[in-house]
PDB file of C-alpha atoms in Angstrom:
ATOM      1  CA  MET D  10    -102.796-108.982  61.792  1.00 44.00           C
ATOM      2  CA  ASN D  11    -101.583-113.040  60.557  1.00 46.00           C
ATOM      3  CA  MET D  12     -98.434-113.055  58.162  1.00 44.00           C
ATOM      4  CA  PRO D  13     -98.505-115.048  55.250  1.00 45.00           C
ATOM      5  CA  HIS D  14     -96.959-118.773  56.225  1.00 42.00           C
ATOM      6  CA  MET D  15     -94.284-118.031  53.512  1.00 42.00           C
ATOM      7  CA  MET D  16     -93.291-114.488  55.044  1.00 43.00           C
ATOM      8  CA  ARG D  17     -91.820-116.107  58.340  1.00 43.00           C
ATOM      9  CA  GLY D  18     -88.152-116.186  59.738  1.00 43.00           C
ATOM     10  CA  PRO D  19     -85.657-118.118  57.649  1.00 43.00           C
ATOM     11  CA  SER D  20     -85.236-120.290  60.368  1.00 42.00           C
ATOM     12  CA  GLN D  21     -88.167-122.143  59.798  1.00 43.00           C
ATOM     13  CA  TYR D  22     -87.460-122.801  56.535  1.00 41.00           C
ATOM     14  CA  GLY D  23     -83.740-124.137  56.942  1.00 43.00           C
ATOM     15  CA  GLY D  24     -82.553-120.870  55.889  1.00 42.00           C
ATOM     16  CA  ALA D  25     -84.214-121.025  52.552  1.00 41.00           C
ATOM     17  CA  ASN D  26     -85.547-117.908  51.610  1.00 41.00           C
ATOM     18  CA  ILE D  27     -88.910-118.126  50.341  1.00 42.00           C
ATOM     19  CA  ALA D  28     -90.259-114.560  50.644  1.00 44.00           C
ATOM     20  CA  THR D  29     -87.731-113.855  47.086  1.00 43.00           C
ATOM     21  CA  SER D  30     -90.457-114.640  44.719  1.00 42.00           C
ATOM     22  CA  CYS D  31     -93.260-112.391  46.278  1.00 41.00           C
ATOM     23  CA  LYS D  32     -93.323-108.759  45.004  1.00 43.00           C
ATOM     24  CA  ARG D  33     -91.637-106.665  47.153  1.00 45.00           C
ATOM     25  CA  GLU D  34     -94.795-104.080  47.491  1.00 47.00           C
ATOM     26  CA  TRP D  35     -97.229-106.919  48.347  1.00 46.00           C
ATOM     27  CA  SER D  36     -95.070-107.957  50.638  1.00 49.00           C
ATOM     28  CA  LEU D  37     -94.121-105.168  52.790  1.00 47.00           C
ATOM     29  CA  LYS D  38     -97.674-104.419  53.091  1.00 50.00           C
ATOM     30  CA  PHE D  39     -99.057-107.483  54.774  1.00 52.00           C
ATOM     31  CA  MET D  40     -95.792-107.401  57.435  1.00 52.00           C
ATOM     32  CA  SER D  41     -96.931-106.589  60.783  1.00 56.00           C
ATOM     33  CA  ASN D  42     -93.915-105.011  62.447  1.00 62.00           C
ATOM     34  CA  LYS D  43     -90.129-103.141  61.506  1.00 64.00           C
ATOM     35  CA  LEU D  44     -88.480-106.524  62.623  1.00 66.00           C
ATOM     36  CA  ASP D  45     -90.803-108.131  59.961  1.00 65.00           C
ATOM     37  CA  ARG D  46     -90.061-105.475  57.028  1.00 60.00           C
ATOM     38  CA  LEU D  47     -85.881-105.551  58.114  1.00 63.00           C
ATOM     39  CA  TRP D  48     -85.600-109.325  57.785  1.00 61.00           C
ATOM     40  CA  TRP D  49     -87.697-109.371  54.495  1.00 58.00           C
ATOM     41  CA  LEU D  50     -85.336-106.419  53.492  1.00 60.00           C
ATOM     42  CA  MET D  51     -81.862-108.024  54.484  1.00 60.00           C
ATOM     43  CA  THR D  52     -83.203-111.565  52.933  1.00 61.00           C
ATOM     44  CA  ASN D  53     -83.917-109.922  49.633  1.00 59.00           C
ATOM     45  CA  THR D  54     -80.730-108.217  48.621  1.00 54.00           C
ATOM     46  CA  PHE D  55     -79.211-109.222  45.392  1.00 53.00           C
ATOM     47  CA  PRO D  56     -75.556-108.875  45.981  1.00 51.00           C
ATOM     48  CA  ALA D  57     -74.757-109.142  42.034  1.00 52.00           C
ATOM     49  CA  ASP D  58     -77.028-106.191  41.549  1.00 51.00           C
ATOM     50  CA  VAL D  59     -75.311-104.301  43.942  1.00 52.00           C
ATOM     51  CA  ARG D  60     -71.841-105.334  43.288  1.00 59.00           C
ATOM     52  CA  ARG D  61     -72.963-104.305  39.613  1.00 68.00           C
ATOM     53  CA  GLY D  62     -73.694-100.944  40.776  1.00 74.00           C
ATOM     54  CA  ASP D  63     -70.990-100.385  42.551  1.00 86.00           C
ATOM     55  CA  ASP D  64     -68.703-101.296  39.742  1.00 89.00           C
ATOM     56  CA  HIS D  65     -70.720 -98.601  37.323  1.00 89.00           C
ATOM     57  CA  ASP D  66     -70.054 -96.276  39.929  1.00 91.00           C
ATOM     58  CA  ALA D  67     -66.244 -96.839  40.275  1.00 93.00           C
ATOM     59  CA  ILE D  68     -65.563 -97.334  36.749  1.00 94.00           C
ATOM     60  CA  ALA D  69     -67.553 -93.484  35.930  1.00 93.00           C
ATOM     61  CA  ALA D  70     -65.528 -92.018  38.780  1.00 94.00           C
ATOM     62  CA  LEU D  71     -62.268 -93.577  37.298  1.00 95.00           C
ATOM     63  CA  LEU D  72     -63.512 -91.680  33.633  1.00 94.00           C
ATOM     64  CA  ASP D  73     -63.913 -88.486  35.643  1.00 94.00           C
ATOM     65  CA  ARG D  74     -60.786 -88.509  37.157  1.00 95.00           C
ATOM     66  CA  LEU D  75     -59.387 -89.338  33.939  1.00 94.00           C
ATOM     67  CA  CYS D  76     -61.094 -86.122  32.002  1.00 94.00           C
ATOM     68  CA  VAL D  77     -59.743 -84.133  35.570  1.00 95.00           C
ATOM     69  CA  ALA D  78     -56.459 -85.046  35.210  1.00 95.00           C
ATOM     70  CA  MET D  79     -55.902 -84.417  31.721  1.00 94.00           C
ATOM     71  CA  ASP D  80     -57.226 -81.091  31.980  1.00 94.00           C
ATOM     72  CA  ALA D  81     -54.819 -80.417  34.716  1.00 95.00           C
ATOM     73  CA  VAL D  82     -52.157 -82.368  32.273  1.00 94.00           C
ATOM     74  CA  ASP D  83     -51.162 -84.368  35.449  1.00 95.00           C
ATOM     75  CA  GLU D  84     -49.580 -86.759  34.121  1.00 94.00           C
ATOM     76  CA  ALA D  85     -49.145 -89.120  37.499  1.00 94.00           C
ATOM     77  CA  GLY D  86     -52.842 -88.792  37.462  1.00 95.00           C
ATOM     78  CA  ILE D  87     -53.480 -90.032  33.699  1.00 94.00           C
ATOM     79  CA  ARG D  88     -51.224 -93.021  34.306  1.00 93.00           C
ATOM     80  CA  ALA D  89     -52.891 -94.032  37.451  1.00 94.00           C
ATOM     81  CA  CYS D  90     -56.452 -94.643  35.361  1.00 94.00           C
ATOM     82  CA  PHE D  91     -54.548 -97.146  33.507  1.00 93.00           C
ATOM     83  CA  ALA D  92     -53.502-101.052  33.781  1.00 90.00           C
ATOM     84  CA  PHE D  93     -49.604-101.036  32.167  1.00 79.00           C
ATOM     85  CA  GLU D  94     -48.983-104.470  32.567  1.00 67.00           C
ATOM     86  CA  GLN D  95     -52.294-105.911  31.834  1.00 54.00           C
ATOM     87  CA  ALA D  96     -51.659-104.112  28.165  1.00 48.00           C
ATOM     88  CA  ALA D  97     -51.034-106.270  25.274  1.00 51.00           C
ATOM     89  CA  GLU D  98     -51.718-106.033  22.070  1.00 52.00           C
ATOM     90  CA  GLN D  99     -54.792-104.757  21.364  1.00 55.00           C
ATOM     91  CA  SER D 100     -57.189-105.496  17.937  1.00 59.00           C
ATOM     92  CA  ASP D 101     -59.727-103.317  16.925  1.00 65.00           C
ATOM     93  CA  GLY D 102     -58.289-100.044  16.862  1.00 72.00           C
ATOM     94  CA  MET D 103     -57.586 -99.875  20.790  1.00 80.00           C
ATOM     95  CA  ILE D 104     -54.747 -97.798  22.036  1.00 82.00           C
ATOM     96  CA  ALA D 105     -52.777 -99.717  24.809  1.00 84.00           C
ATOM     97  CA  SER D 106     -51.934 -97.783  27.692  1.00 85.00           C
ATOM     98  CA  GLU D 107     -48.636 -96.598  27.172  1.00 86.00           C
ATOM     99  CA  ALA D 108     -49.276 -95.454  23.653  1.00 87.00           C
ATOM    100  CA  PHE D 109     -52.126 -93.568  24.700  1.00 88.00           C
ATOM    101  CA  CYS D 110     -51.244 -91.978  27.387  1.00 91.00           C
ATOM    102  CA  ALA D 111     -47.757 -90.796  25.349  1.00 91.00           C
ATOM    103  CA  ALA D 112     -49.830 -89.601  22.701  1.00 90.00           C
ATOM    104  CA  ALA D 113     -52.414 -88.018  25.031  1.00 91.00           C
ATOM    105  CA  LEU D 114     -49.419 -86.168  27.371  1.00 93.00           C
ATOM    106  CA  ASP D 115     -47.690 -84.903  23.881  1.00 93.00           C
ATOM    107  CA  VAL D 116     -51.064 -83.054  22.701  1.00 91.00           C
ATOM    108  CA  LEU D 117     -52.068 -81.617  26.221  1.00 93.00           C
ATOM    109  CA  ARG D 118     -48.788 -80.192  26.590  1.00 92.00           C
ATOM    110  CA  GLY D 119     -49.418 -78.328  23.349  1.00 89.00           C
ATOM    111  CA  LEU D 120     -52.248 -76.414  24.948  1.00 90.00           C
ATOM    112  CA  GLU D 121     -52.989 -73.432  27.141  1.00 90.00           C
ATOM    113  CA  TRP D 122     -56.021 -75.087  28.596  1.00 91.00           C
ATOM    114  CA  SER D 123     -58.608 -77.900  28.004  1.00 94.00           C
ATOM    115  CA  HIS D 124     -61.800 -78.911  29.296  1.00 94.00           C
ATOM    116  CA  HIS D 125     -62.749 -82.705  28.800  1.00 91.00           C
ATOM    117  CA  ARG D 126     -66.427 -83.898  29.534  1.00 92.00           C
ATOM    118  CA  ILE D 127     -67.944 -87.265  30.030  1.00 91.00           C
ATOM    119  CA  GLU D 128     -71.787 -86.966  28.803  1.00 87.00           C
ATOM    120  CA  GLU D 129     -73.181 -90.600  29.245  1.00 86.00           C
ATOM    121  CA  SER D 130     -71.416 -94.021  29.043  1.00 87.00           C
ATOM    122  CA  SER D 131     -72.910 -97.371  28.254  1.00 91.00           C
ATOM    123  CA  MET D 132     -70.852-100.117  30.144  1.00 92.00           C
ATOM    124  CA  LEU D 133     -70.778-103.796  29.763  1.00 91.00           C
ATOM    125  CA  ILE D 134     -69.352-105.207  32.847  1.00 91.00           C
ATOM    126  CA  GLN D 135     -68.261-109.056  32.697  1.00 90.00           C
ATOM    127  CA  GLY D 136     -66.968-110.132  35.621  1.00 88.00           C
ATOM    128  CA  ASP D 137     -63.503-108.550  36.203  1.00 91.00           C
ATOM    129  CA  ALA D 138     -63.524-107.023  32.304  1.00 93.00           C
ATOM    130  CA  ALA D 139     -65.769-103.987  31.140  1.00 93.00           C
ATOM    131  CA  SER D 140     -66.020-102.514  27.699  1.00 93.00           C
ATOM    132  CA  VAL D 141     -67.303 -99.014  28.040  1.00 94.00           C
ATOM    133  CA  SER D 142     -68.494 -96.777  25.247  1.00 95.00           C
ATOM    134  CA  SER D 143     -68.630 -93.095  26.439  1.00 94.00           C
ATOM    135  CA  ARG D 144     -69.820 -89.820  24.845  1.00 94.00           C
ATOM    136  CA  PHE D 145     -67.475 -86.757  25.273  1.00 94.00           C
ATOM    137  CA  LEU D 146     -67.088 -83.159  24.631  1.00 94.00           C
ATOM    138  CA  SER D 147     -63.548 -81.448  24.609  1.00 94.00           C
ATOM    139  CA  ARG D 148     -63.092 -77.808  24.209  1.00 95.00           C
ATOM    140  CA  SER D 149     -59.443 -76.596  24.195  1.00 93.00           C
ATOM    141  CA  ARG D 150     -57.542 -73.744  23.563  1.00 91.00           C
ATOM    142  CA  SER D 151     -53.588 -74.251  21.770  1.00 87.00           C
ATOM    143  CA  LYS D 152     -50.595 -72.560  23.266  1.00 83.00           C
ATOM    144  CA  THR D 153     -49.818 -69.252  21.719  1.00 74.00           C
ATOM    145  CA  ALA D 154     -46.279 -68.498  20.157  1.00 69.00           C
ATOM    146  CA  GLN D 155     -44.218 -65.441  21.821  1.00 67.00           C
ATOM    147  CA  GLY D 156     -46.389 -62.056  20.168  1.00 58.00           C
ATOM    148  CA  GLU D 157     -49.384 -64.353  18.432  1.00 65.00           C
ATOM    149  CA  GLN D 158     -52.495 -62.287  19.247  1.00 61.00           C
ATOM    150  CA  ASP D 159     -55.045 -65.257  18.414  1.00 66.00           C
ATOM    151  CA  ALA D 160     -54.908 -68.831  19.750  1.00 70.00           C
ATOM    152  CA  SER D 161     -57.237 -70.838  17.967  1.00 80.00           C
ATOM    153  CA  GLU D 162     -60.011 -72.732  20.037  1.00 88.00           C
ATOM    154  CA  THR D 163     -61.005 -76.408  19.155  1.00 91.00           C
ATOM    155  CA  VAL D 164     -64.137 -78.047  19.885  1.00 94.00           C
ATOM    156  CA  LEU D 165     -64.235 -82.012  19.632  1.00 93.00           C
ATOM    157  CA  LYS D 166     -66.940 -84.531  20.581  1.00 95.00           C
ATOM    158  CA  GLY D 167     -67.432 -88.010  19.621  1.00 95.00           C
ATOM    159  CA  ILE D 168     -67.000 -91.445  21.460  1.00 95.00           C
ATOM    160  CA  TYR D 169     -64.439 -93.016  24.263  1.00 94.00           C
ATOM    161  CA  HIS D 170     -64.627 -96.739  23.650  1.00 94.00           C
ATOM    162  CA  ASP D 171     -62.799 -97.952  26.853  1.00 93.00           C
ATOM    163  CA  ARG D 172     -61.479-101.272  27.550  1.00 93.00           C
ATOM    164  CA  LEU D 173     -61.173-101.839  31.345  1.00 93.00           C
ATOM    165  CA  ILE D 174     -59.787-104.690  33.992  1.00 93.00           C
ATOM    166  CA  ARG D 175     -60.300-105.113  37.817  1.00 93.00           C
ATOM    167  CA  GLN D 176     -57.177-104.863  39.754  1.00 91.00           C
ATOM    168  CA  GLY D 177     -57.902-105.535  43.131  1.00 87.00           C
ATOM    169  CA  SER D 178     -60.674-103.765  44.246  1.00 86.00           C
ATOM    170  CA  SER D 179     -60.225-100.658  41.754  1.00 92.00           C
ATOM    171  CA  TRP D 180     -60.809-100.394  37.714  1.00 95.00           C
ATOM    172  CA  LYS D 181     -57.982 -99.663  35.172  1.00 95.00           C
ATOM    173  CA  LEU D 182     -58.325 -99.161  31.795  1.00 94.00           C
ATOM    174  CA  THR D 183     -56.136-101.187  29.383  1.00 91.00           C
ATOM    175  CA  GLY D 184     -56.910 -99.668  26.143  1.00 89.00           C
ATOM    176  CA  ARG D 185     -59.147 -96.565  24.325  1.00 91.00           C
ATOM    177  CA  ARG D 186     -60.367 -96.113  20.838  1.00 91.00           C
ATOM    178  CA  LEU D 187     -61.111 -92.380  20.364  1.00 89.00           C
ATOM    179  CA  GLU D 188     -64.039 -92.023  17.338  1.00 93.00           C
ATOM    180  CA  LEU D 189     -64.512 -88.665  16.230  1.00 92.00           C
ATOM    181  CA  ARG D 190     -67.967 -87.513  15.572  1.00 91.00           C
ATOM    182  CA  PRO D 191     -68.982 -84.185  13.453  1.00 85.00           C
TER     183      PRO D 191
END
């Protein structure tokens, strides 16, 4: 089977990738062997898209780690999710890293248990900065005083609005705003 001339190796075209204009399904259909298919797949990988997907996964993992650390009242784990030296004065109601950690730890230490869950996130990644809005659900029970029978259980839901920066190969939060929803 003859392949279309544009599907031949990159050396014939001085390293240019001419196959990028073809649709993937059509191109793979006309390739005669596995090596031709492998060459096409390798030269048609879009690094920016791959990196964007990796960033999305890394940010989602960071938000999950923060939820677990908050539920465990793990101060070191909570602080590890934030970039303190990058946190400047925040506008638009964002709480800077240090203030958020202090307030969250104060509240969490007054709870018998809590469970935070991120339900869905919307991310805008621009280079080394990102804005994320995440719907959350949080259940908790306050600590009871000695001899008290019933502890109050609280359910909160809303949206976390987060600002993040990339530090090296990882993402860190620089600010967070909480929007409660009924």
